[in-house]
Coordinates of C-alpha atoms in Angstrom, one line a residue:
M1 CA -32.6 -35.5 -14.1
S2 CA -35.0 -38.1 -13.2
T3 CA -32.2 -40.1 -11.1
L4 CA -31.3 -36.6 -9.4
H5 CA -33.5 -35.3 -6.6
P6 CA -34.4 -31.5 -6.3
H7 CA -33.7 -32.1 -2.7
S8 CA -30.0 -32.9 -3.3
L9 CA -29.9 -29.7 -5.6
H10 CA -31.3 -27.7 -2.9
N11 CA -28.9 -29.0 -0.2
M12 CA -25.7 -28.4 -2.7
I13 CA -27.0 -24.8 -3.2
A14 CA -27.4 -24.4 0.6
Q15 CA -24.2 -25.6 1.1
D16 CA -22.7 -23.3 -1.1
S17 CA -24.7 -20.4 0.3
A18 CA -23.3 -21.0 3.7
A19 CA -19.7 -21.4 2.6
I20 CA -20.1 -18.3 0.5
G21 CA -21.6 -16.3 3.6
E22 CA -18.9 -17.5 5.8
L23 CA -16.2 -16.5 3.1
K24 CA -17.6 -13.1 2.7
S25 CA -17.5 -12.5 6.5
L26 CA -13.8 -13.9 6.5
L27 CA -12.8 -11.3 3.7
L28 CA -14.4 -8.4 5.7
R29 CA -12.6 -9.5 8.6
E30 CA -9.2 -9.9 6.7
R31 CA -9.7 -6.5 5.5
E32 CA -10.1 -5.2 8.9
L33 CA -6.9 -6.6 10.0
L34 CA -5.2 -5.5 7.0
E35 CA -6.2 -1.9 7.6
R36 CA -5.2 -2.2 11.3
R37 CA -1.8 -4.1 10.4
E38 CA -2.8 -6.9 12.8
H39 CA -1.5 -10.1 11.3
S40 CA -1.8 -12.6 13.9
E41 CA -5.3 -13.7 13.0
L42 CA -4.5 -13.9 9.3
P43 CA -3.0 -17.5 9.3
A44 CA -6.3 -18.9 10.7
I45 CA -8.5 -16.8 8.5
I46 CA -6.4 -18.1 5.3
E47 CA -6.6 -21.6 6.4
R48 CA -10.5 -21.5 6.9
K49 CA -10.6 -19.7 3.6
D50 CA -8.8 -22.4 1.9
Q51 CA -11.3 -25.1 3.4
L52 CA -14.3 -23.3 2.2
L53 CA -12.8 -22.8 -1.4
E54 CA -12.0 -26.6 -1.2
T55 CA -16.1 -27.0 -0.3
L56 CA -17.0 -24.7 -3.0
G57 CA -14.6 -26.3 -5.6
L58 CA -16.3 -29.8 -5.0
N59 CA -19.8 -28.7 -5.4
A60 CA -18.8 -26.9 -8.6
R61 CA -17.3 -30.1 -10.0
Q62 CA -20.4 -31.9 -8.9
R63 CA -22.2 -29.5 -10.7
A64 CA -20.2 -29.7 -13.7
T65 CA -20.5 -33.6 -14.0
L66 CA -24.3 -33.2 -13.7
L67 CA -24.5 -30.6 -16.4
K68 CA -22.2 -32.6 -18.8
A69 CA -24.4 -35.8 -18.0
A70 CA -27.5 -34.0 -19.0
G71 CA -25.7 -32.6 -22.1
F72 CA -24.9 -29.1 -20.9
K73 CA -21.8 -27.2 -20.7
A74 CA -20.2 -26.7 -17.3
S75 CA -21.0 -23.0 -16.8
P76 CA -23.2 -20.8 -14.2
E77 CA -25.6 -19.6 -16.9
Q78 CA -26.0 -23.5 -18.2
W79 CA -26.6 -24.5 -14.5
E80 CA -29.2 -21.6 -14.4
I81 CA -31.0 -23.0 -17.7
F82 CA -30.7 -26.6 -16.2
L83 CA -32.7 -25.5 -13.2
G84 CA -35.1 -23.7 -15.0
Q85 CA -36.0 -26.7 -17.2
N86 CA -37.7 -28.8 -14.6
A87 CA -40.7 -27.7 -12.5
A88 CA -39.4 -29.6 -9.4
T89 CA -36.1 -27.4 -9.5
R90 CA -37.4 -24.1 -10.7
D91 CA -37.9 -22.7 -7.5
L92 CA -34.1 -23.2 -6.8
L93 CA -33.5 -20.4 -9.4
D94 CA -33.7 -17.5 -7.0
S95 CA -31.5 -19.2 -4.6
W96 CA -28.8 -19.7 -7.4
R97 CA -29.0 -16.2 -8.4
T98 CA -28.5 -15.0 -5.1
L99 CA -25.6 -17.3 -4.6
M100 CA -24.1 -15.9 -7.7
A101 CA -24.4 -12.3 -6.5
E102 CA -22.8 -13.1 -3.2
F103 CA -20.0 -15.0 -5.0
A104 CA -19.5 -11.7 -7.2
Q105 CA -19.2 -9.8 -3.7
C106 CA -16.7 -12.0 -2.5
K107 CA -14.7 -11.7 -5.6
S108 CA -14.6 -7.9 -5.4
L109 CA -13.5 -8.3 -1.6
N110 CA -10.9 -10.7 -2.5
E111 CA -9.5 -8.2 -5.1
I112 CA -9.7 -5.4 -2.7
N113 CA -7.8 -7.5 0.0
G114 CA -5.3 -8.4 -2.8
K115 CA -4.7 -4.7 -3.6
M116 CA -4.2 -4.2 0.0
I117 CA -1.6 -6.8 0.4
G118 CA 0.2 -5.6 -2.7
R119 CA 0.4 -2.1 -1.2
S120 CA 1.7 -3.4 2.1
R121 CA 4.3 -5.6 0.3
Q122 CA 5.6 -2.5 -1.8
T123 CA 5.7 -0.3 1.3
L124 CA 7.3 -2.9 3.1
G125 CA 10.1 -3.3 0.6
Q126 CA 10.4 0.2 0.5
L127 CA 11.0 0.5 4.1
L128 CA 13.4 -2.6 4.1
N129 CA 15.5 -0.9 1.2
L130 CA 15.6 2.3 3.5
L131 CA 16.8 0.0 6.5
R132 CA 19.6 -1.3 4.1
G133 CA 20.6 2.1 2.9
Q134 CA 19.1 1.6 -0.6
V135 CA 17.4 4.8 -1.3
A136 CA 15.3 4.6 -4.5
A137 CA 15.9 7.4 -6.8
P138 CA 12.5 9.4 -7.6
Q139 CA 11.1 8.5 -10.8
L140 CA 10.9 11.7 -13.4
Y141 CA 9.2 11.9 -16.6
T142 CA 11.1 12.4 -19.9
S143 CA 9.7 14.5 -22.8
A144 CA 8.4 11.3 -24.3
G145 CA 6.5 10.7 -21.2
A146 CA 8.6 7.7 -20.1
T147 CA 9.7 7.3 -16.7
T148 CA 13.3 7.7 -15.5
S149 CA 15.2 7.7 -12.2
S150 CA 16.8 11.0 -11.4
A151 CA 20.2 9.0 -11.1
S152 CA 20.5 9.2 -14.9
S153 CA 21.7 12.4 -16.8
H154 CA 19.1 14.6 -18.0
C155 CA 19.4 17.2 -20.7
I156 CA 18.0 20.5 -19.8
A157 CA 17.5 21.8 -23.3
E158 CA 18.4 20.3 -26.7
A159 CA 19.7 22.1 -29.9

């Protein structure tokens, strides 16, 4: 730790914090666009998200290298222990914890957007099938609880 300056660690966390903040804003904007089905801005948002993720990935690799050099395993929890061991870096713990909370929020926002995209793809697929004249048979439940399409034969009663 003697060769590593606390100022460098502060800059790394500050850079990650700025990237996470922008990523969070982009994810919220992406959700708005998905809700309104306005896709024109999405390519630019996706490109910027990729750039931010590359920055975050680079800093994560740097942290992993620092941790391994100091004899730690590469994980967010170990990074917290690493920061807490030195009086010069202990004041970075709050920033680190805030960063991890913001990252968790981004992960949640991304999962929501992914689900929205999945539903949109499913709806689009159904609409395309309708345009092609391929109407999907409704799914019904069998006595065993499994689903089956209505196109298959059903036994109304069994002896």
